[in-house]
Tab-separated table of C-alpha atoms in Angstrom:
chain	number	residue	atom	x	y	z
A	24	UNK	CA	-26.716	32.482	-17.797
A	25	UNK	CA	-25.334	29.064	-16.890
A	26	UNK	CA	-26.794	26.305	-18.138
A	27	UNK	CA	-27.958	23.477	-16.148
A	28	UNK	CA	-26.221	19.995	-16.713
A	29	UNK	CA	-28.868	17.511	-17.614
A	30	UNK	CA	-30.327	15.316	-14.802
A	31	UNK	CA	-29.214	11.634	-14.596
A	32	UNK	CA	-31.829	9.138	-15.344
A	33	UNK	CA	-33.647	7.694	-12.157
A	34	UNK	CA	-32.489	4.529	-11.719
A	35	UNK	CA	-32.577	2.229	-8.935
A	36	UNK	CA	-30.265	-0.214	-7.303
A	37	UNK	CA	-32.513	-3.134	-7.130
A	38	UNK	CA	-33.147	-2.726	-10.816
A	39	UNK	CA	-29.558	-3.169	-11.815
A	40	UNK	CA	-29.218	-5.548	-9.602
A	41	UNK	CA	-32.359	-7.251	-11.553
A	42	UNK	CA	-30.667	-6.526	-14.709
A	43	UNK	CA	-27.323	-8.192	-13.220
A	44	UNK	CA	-28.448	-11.294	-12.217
A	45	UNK	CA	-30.855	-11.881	-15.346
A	46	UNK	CA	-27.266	-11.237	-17.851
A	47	UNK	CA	-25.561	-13.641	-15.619
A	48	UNK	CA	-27.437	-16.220	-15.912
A	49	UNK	CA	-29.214	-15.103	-19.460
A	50	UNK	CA	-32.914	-15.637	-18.183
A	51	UNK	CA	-35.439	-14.621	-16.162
A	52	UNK	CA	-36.068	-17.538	-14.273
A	53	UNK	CA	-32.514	-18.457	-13.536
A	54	UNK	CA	-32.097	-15.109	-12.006
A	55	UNK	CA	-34.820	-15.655	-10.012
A	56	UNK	CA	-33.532	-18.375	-8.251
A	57	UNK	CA	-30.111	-16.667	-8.488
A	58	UNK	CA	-31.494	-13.218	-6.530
A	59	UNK	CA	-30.524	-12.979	-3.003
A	60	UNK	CA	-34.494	-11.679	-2.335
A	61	UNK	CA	-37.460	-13.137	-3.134
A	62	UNK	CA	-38.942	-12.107	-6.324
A	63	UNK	CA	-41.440	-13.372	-9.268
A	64	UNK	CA	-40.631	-13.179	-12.890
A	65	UNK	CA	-42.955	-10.657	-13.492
A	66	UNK	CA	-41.736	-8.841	-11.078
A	67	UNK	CA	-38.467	-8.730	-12.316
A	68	UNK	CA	-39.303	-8.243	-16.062
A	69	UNK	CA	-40.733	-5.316	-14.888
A	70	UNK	CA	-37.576	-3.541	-12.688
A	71	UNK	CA	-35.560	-4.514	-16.312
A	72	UNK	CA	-37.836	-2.596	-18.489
A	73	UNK	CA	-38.536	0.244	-16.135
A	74	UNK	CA	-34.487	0.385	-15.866
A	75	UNK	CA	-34.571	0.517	-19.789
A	76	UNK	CA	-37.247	3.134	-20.115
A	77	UNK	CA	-34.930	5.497	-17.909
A	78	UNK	CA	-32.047	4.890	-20.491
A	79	UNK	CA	-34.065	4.959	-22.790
A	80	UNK	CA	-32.993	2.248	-24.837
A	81	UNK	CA	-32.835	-1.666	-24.793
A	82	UNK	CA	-30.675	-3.619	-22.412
A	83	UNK	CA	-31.262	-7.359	-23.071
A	84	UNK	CA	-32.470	-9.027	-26.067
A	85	UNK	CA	-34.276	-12.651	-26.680
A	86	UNK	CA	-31.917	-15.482	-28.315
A	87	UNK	CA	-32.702	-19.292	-29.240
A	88	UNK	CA	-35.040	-20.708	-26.388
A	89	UNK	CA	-35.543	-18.192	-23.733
A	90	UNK	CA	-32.115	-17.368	-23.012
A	91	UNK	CA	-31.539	-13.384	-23.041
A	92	UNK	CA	-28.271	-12.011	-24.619
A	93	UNK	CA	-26.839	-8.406	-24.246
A	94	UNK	CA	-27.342	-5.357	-26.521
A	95	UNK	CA	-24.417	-3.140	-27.089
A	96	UNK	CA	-26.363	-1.273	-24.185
A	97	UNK	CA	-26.646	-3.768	-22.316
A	98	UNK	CA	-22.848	-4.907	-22.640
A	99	UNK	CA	-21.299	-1.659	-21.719
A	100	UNK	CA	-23.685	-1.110	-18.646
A	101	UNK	CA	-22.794	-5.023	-17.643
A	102	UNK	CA	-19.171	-4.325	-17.998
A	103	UNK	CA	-19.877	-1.369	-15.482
A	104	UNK	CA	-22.044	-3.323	-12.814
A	105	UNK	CA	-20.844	-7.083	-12.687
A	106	UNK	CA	-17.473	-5.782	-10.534
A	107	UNK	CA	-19.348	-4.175	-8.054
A	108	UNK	CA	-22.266	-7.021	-7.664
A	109	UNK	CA	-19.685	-9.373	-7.484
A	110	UNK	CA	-17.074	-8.159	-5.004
A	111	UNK	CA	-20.453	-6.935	-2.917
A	112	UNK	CA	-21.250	-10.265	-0.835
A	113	UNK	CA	-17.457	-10.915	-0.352
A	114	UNK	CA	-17.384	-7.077	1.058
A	115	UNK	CA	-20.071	-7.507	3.457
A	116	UNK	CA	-18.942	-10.966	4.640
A	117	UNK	CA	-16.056	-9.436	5.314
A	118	UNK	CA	-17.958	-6.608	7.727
A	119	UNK	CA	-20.583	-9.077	9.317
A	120	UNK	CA	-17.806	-11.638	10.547
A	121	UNK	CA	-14.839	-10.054	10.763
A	122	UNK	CA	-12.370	-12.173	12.385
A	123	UNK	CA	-15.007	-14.570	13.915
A	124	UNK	CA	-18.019	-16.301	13.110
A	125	UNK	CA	-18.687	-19.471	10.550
A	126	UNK	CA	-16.498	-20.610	7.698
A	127	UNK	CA	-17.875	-23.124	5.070
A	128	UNK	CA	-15.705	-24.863	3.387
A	129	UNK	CA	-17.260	-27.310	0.694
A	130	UNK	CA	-14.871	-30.006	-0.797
A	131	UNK	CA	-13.821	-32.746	-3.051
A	132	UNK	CA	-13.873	-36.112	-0.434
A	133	UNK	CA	-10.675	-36.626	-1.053
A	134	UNK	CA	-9.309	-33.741	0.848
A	135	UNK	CA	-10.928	-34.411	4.156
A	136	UNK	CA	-8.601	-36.578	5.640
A	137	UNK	CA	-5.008	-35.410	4.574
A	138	UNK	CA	-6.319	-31.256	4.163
A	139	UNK	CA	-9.372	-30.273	5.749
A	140	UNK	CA	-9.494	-31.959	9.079
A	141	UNK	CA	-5.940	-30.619	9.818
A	142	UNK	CA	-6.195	-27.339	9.022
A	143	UNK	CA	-9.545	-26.968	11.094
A	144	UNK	CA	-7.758	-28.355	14.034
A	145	UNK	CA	-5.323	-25.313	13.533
A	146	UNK	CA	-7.992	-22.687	13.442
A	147	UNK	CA	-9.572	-23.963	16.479
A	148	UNK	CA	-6.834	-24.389	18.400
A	149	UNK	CA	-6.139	-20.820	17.029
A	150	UNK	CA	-9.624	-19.337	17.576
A	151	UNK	CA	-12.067	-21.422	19.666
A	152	UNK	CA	-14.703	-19.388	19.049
A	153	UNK	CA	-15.159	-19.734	15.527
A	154	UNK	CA	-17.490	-21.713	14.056
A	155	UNK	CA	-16.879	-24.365	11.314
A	156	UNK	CA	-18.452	-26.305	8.624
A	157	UNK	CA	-17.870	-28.965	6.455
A	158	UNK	CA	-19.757	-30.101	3.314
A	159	UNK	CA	-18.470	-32.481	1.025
A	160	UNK	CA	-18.705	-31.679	-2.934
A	161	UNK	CA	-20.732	-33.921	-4.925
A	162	UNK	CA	-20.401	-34.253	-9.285
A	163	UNK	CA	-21.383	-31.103	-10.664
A	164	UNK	CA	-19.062	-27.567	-10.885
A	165	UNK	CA	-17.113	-27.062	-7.640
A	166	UNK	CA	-17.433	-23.677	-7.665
A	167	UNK	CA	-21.312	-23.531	-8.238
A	168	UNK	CA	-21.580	-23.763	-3.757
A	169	UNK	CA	-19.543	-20.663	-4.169
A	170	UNK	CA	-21.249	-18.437	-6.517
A	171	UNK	CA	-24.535	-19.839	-4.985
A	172	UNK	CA	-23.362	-18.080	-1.267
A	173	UNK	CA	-24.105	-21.695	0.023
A	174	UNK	CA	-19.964	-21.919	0.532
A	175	UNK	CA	-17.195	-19.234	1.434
A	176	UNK	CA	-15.034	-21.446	-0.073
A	177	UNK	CA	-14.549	-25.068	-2.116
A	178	UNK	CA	-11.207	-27.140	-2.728
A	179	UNK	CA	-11.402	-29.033	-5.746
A	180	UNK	CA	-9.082	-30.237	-8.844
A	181	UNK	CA	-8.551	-26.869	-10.812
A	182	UNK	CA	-10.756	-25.856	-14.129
A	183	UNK	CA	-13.454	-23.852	-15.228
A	184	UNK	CA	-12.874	-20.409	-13.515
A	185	UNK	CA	-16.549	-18.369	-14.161
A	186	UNK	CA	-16.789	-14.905	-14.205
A	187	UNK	CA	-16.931	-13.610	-10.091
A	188	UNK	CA	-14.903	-16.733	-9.023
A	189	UNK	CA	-11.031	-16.752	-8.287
A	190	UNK	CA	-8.724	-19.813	-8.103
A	191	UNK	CA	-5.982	-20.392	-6.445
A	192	UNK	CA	-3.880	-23.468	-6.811
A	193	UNK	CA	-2.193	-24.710	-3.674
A	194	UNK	CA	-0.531	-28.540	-4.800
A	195	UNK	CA	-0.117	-31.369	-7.278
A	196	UNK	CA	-2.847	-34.098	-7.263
A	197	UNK	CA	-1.038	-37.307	-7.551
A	198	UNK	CA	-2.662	-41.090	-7.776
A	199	UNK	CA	-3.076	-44.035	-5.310
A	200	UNK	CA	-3.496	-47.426	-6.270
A	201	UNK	CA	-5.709	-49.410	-2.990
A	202	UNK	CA	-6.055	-52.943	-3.719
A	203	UNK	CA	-8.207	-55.581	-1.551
A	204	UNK	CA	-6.566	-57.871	1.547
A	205	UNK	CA	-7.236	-61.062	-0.872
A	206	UNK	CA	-6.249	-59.460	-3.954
A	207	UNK	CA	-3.087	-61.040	-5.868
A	208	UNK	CA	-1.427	-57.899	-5.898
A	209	UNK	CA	-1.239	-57.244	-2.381
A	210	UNK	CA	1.280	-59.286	-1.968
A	211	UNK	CA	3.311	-57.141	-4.422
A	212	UNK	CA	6.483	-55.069	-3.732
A	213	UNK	CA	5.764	-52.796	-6.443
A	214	UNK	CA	2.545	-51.291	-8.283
A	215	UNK	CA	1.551	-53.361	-11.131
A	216	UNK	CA	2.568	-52.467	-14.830
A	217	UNK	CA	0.284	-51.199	-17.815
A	218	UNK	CA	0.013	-54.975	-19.257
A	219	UNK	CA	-1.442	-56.121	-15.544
A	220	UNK	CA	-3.542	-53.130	-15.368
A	221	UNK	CA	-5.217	-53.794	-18.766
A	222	UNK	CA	-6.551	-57.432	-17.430
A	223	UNK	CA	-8.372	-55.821	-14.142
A	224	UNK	CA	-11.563	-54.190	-13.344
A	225	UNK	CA	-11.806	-51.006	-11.066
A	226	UNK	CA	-13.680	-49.403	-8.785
A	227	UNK	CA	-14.291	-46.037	-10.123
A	228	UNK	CA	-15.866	-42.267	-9.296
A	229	UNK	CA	-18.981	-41.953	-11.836
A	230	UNK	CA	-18.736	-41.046	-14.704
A	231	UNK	CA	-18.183	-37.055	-15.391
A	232	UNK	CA	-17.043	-36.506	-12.200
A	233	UNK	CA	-13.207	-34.901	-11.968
A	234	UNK	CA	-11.905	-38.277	-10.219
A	235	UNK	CA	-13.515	-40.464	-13.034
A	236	UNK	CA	-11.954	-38.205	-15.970
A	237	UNK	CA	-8.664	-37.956	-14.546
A	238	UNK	CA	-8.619	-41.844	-13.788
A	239	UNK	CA	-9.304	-42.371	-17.247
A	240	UNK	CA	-6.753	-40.041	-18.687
A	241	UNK	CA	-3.962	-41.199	-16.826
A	242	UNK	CA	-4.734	-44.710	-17.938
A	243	UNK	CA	-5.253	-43.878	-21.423
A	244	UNK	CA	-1.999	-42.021	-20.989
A	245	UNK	CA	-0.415	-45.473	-20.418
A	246	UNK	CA	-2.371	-47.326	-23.227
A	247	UNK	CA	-5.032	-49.013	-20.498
A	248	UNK	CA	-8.781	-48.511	-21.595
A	249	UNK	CA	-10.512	-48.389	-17.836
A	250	UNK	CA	-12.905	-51.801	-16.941
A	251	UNK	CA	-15.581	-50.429	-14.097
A	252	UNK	CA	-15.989	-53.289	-11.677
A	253	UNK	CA	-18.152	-50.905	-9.412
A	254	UNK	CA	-18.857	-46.961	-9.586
A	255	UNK	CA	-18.934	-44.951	-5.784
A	256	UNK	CA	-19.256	-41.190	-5.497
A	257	UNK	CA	-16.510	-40.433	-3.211
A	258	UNK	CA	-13.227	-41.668	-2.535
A	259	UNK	CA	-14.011	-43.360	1.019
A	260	UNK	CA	-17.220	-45.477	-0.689
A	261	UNK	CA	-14.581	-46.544	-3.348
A	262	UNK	CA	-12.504	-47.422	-0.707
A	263	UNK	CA	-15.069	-49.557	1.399
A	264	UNK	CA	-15.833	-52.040	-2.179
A	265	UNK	CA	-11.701	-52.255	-1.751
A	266	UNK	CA	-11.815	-53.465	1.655
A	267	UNK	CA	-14.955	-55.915	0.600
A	268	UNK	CA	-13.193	-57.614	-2.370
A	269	UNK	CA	-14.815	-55.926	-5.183
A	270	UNK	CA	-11.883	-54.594	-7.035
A	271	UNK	CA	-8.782	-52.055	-6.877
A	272	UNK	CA	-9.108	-48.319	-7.041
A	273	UNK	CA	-7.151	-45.600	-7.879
A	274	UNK	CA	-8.198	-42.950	-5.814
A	275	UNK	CA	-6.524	-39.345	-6.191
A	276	UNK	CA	-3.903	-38.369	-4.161
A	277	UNK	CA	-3.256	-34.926	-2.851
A	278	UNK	CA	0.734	-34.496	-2.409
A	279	UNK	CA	1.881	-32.380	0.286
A	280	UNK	CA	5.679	-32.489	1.195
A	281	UNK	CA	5.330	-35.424	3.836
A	282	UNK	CA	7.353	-38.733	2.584
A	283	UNK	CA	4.970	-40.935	0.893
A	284	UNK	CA	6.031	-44.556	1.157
A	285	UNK	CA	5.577	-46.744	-2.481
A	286	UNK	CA	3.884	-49.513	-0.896
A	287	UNK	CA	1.830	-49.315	2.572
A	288	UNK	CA	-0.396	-51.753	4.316
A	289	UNK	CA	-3.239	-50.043	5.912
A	290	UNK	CA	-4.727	-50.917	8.858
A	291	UNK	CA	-7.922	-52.173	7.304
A	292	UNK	CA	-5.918	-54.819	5.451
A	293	UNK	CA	-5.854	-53.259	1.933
A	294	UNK	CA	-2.313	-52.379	0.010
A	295	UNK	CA	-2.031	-48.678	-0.848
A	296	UNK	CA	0.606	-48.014	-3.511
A	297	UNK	CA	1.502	-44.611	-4.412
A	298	UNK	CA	1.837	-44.238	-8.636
A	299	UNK	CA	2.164	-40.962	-8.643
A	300	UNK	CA	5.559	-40.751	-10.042
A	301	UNK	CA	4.774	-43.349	-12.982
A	302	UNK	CA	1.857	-40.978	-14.071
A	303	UNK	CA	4.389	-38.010	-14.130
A	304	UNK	CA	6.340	-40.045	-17.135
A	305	UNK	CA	2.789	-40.168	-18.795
A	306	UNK	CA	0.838	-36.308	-18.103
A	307	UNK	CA	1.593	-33.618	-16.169
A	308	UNK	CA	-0.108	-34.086	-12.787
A	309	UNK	CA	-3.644	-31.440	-12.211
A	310	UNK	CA	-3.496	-29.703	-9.201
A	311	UNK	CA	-5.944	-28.586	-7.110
A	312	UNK	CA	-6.973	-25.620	-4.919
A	313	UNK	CA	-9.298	-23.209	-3.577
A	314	UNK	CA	-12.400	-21.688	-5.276
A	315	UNK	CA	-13.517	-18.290	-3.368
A	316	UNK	CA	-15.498	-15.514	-4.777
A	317	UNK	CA	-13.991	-11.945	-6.086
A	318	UNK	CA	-13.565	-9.337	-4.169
A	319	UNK	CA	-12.276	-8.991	-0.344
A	320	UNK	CA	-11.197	-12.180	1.930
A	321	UNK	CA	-12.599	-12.183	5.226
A	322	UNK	CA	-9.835	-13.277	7.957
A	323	UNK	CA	-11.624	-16.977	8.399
A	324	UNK	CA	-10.683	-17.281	4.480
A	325	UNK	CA	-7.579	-15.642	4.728
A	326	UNK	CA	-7.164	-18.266	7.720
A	327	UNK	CA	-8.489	-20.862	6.452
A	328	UNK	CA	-6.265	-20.681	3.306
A	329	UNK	CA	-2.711	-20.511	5.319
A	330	UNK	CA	-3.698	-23.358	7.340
A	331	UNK	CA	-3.827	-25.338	3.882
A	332	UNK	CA	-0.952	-24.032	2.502
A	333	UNK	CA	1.155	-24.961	5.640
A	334	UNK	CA	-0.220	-28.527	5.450
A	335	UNK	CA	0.720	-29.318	1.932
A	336	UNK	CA	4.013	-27.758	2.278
A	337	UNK	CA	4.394	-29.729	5.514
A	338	UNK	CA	8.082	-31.349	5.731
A	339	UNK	CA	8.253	-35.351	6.227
């Protein structure tokens, strides 16, 4: 007589997508917020431990504070589940708008002007009856909009890659110096030298923000400690104190392959000059991209992402 294979356990989707979320972000209430349906604590303390009665052993485990940390269990099931949570919402994004509907795009300030706004013009005048929208990044982790759903997408100087986000570089971020109409410099051929530098107070991105660390490290690089003059959250507020007297910037420069002059006067009256190849003899330039969530691309992405590309490899 053949014997039966034993029955699976019954378990439930929703509870390891409980169990998911609350191992991502090791804590109850941090998955709560995290969970794509509305949901209590309790509630969800309870789909975990009805999920470990069914396996019949223990899945999560209380650390320091009340952050939760993975058993053995709960590591090995985790390894099994996180790919397919993960790649889920890019999947069915993919379904729901197919080659239409809305694109968000979240991004750094500085890549409105010379990046964004062109490559939206191409996918309208590609596909008028998409839908498009624009937020700009504040401080905090560029790909948090991402992982969040609030953003199909965010372009931002490269780092921390979590788990369930991909990035994918696209250029070189180089450096601008913008000085005021009255300042001494603008009447300058070139960009100032390290000893000038020194003497001056900037205006600067706040601190632990990406433009504010990699200001300071490219002046450290050429033995200046940075003087604040005024702090401004985005690269256009830094660049109205410019235009009011307040004090130079350096504001980040995105390089694409069009010809970049070394000195240019703006139509507002300040004096741009473009450093970028003096850093290069002090650091090796960052570069920055797009942040997009594992799994399948819908075609606005895919779109979205080509339209870039062709802009920063754009001939002068």
């Amino acid at each position: 007589m053949a014997v039966s294979p034993p029955r699976p356990p019954a378990v439930r989707l929703h509870q390891l997508e409980g169990f998911f979320h609350v191992a991502t972000h090791q804590g109850y209430a941090r998955a709560v917020a995290a969970l794509p349906y509305a949901i209590t604590e309790p509630a969800l303390h309870q789909q975990v431990r009805k999920l470990e009665r069914a396996l019949g052993t223990s899945l999560l485990e209380r650390a320091a504070g009340r952050r939760m940390h993975l058993t053995p269990a709960g590591r090995a099931l985790y390894g099994f589940v996180a790919p397919y949570f993960e790649e889920l919402d890019g999947v069915l994004r993919t379904l729901v708008d197919g080659e239409g509907g809305l694109l968000v795009v979240a991004a750094e300030p500085l890549y409105v002007d010379p990046l964004c706004a062109p490559a939206f013009a191409t996918l309208r005048a590609r596909s008028p009856g998409i839908e498009l929208r624009l937020d700009e990044l504040d401080a905090g982790e560029p790909w948090a909009a991402v992982r969040a759903g609030q953003a199909d997408v965010a372009l931002a100087i490269g780092g921390e890659v979590p788990r369930g986000i991909v990035y994918e570089p696209l250029g070189e971020l180089g450096l601008s110096l913008v000085v005021p109409p009255t300042h001494a410099w603008a009447g300058r051929r070139g960009a100032p030298g390290p000893r000038a530098l020194a003497d001056q107070r900037f205006v600067v991105y706040p601190p632990h923000s990406a433009g504010r660390r990699f200001t300071e490290l490219a002046l450290e690089q050429a033995g200046v400690t940075l003087k604040v003059a005024a702090e401004a959250s985005s690269a256009a507020a830094m660049e109205s104190l410019v235009r009011a007297g307040v004090g130079p910037a350096f504001v980040p420069l995105p390089l694409s392959g069009l010809r970049r002059p070394r000195r240019r006067k703006r139509a507002d009256g300040t004096v741009a000059f473009d450093v970028t190849e003096l850093l290069r003899q002090f650091l090796e330039l960052p570069r920055f991209g797009l942040y997009r969530r594992t799994g399948a691309i819908s075609g606005l992405v895919q779109a979205f992402r080509g339209a870039l590309e062709a802009q920063v490899k754009k001939p002068g």
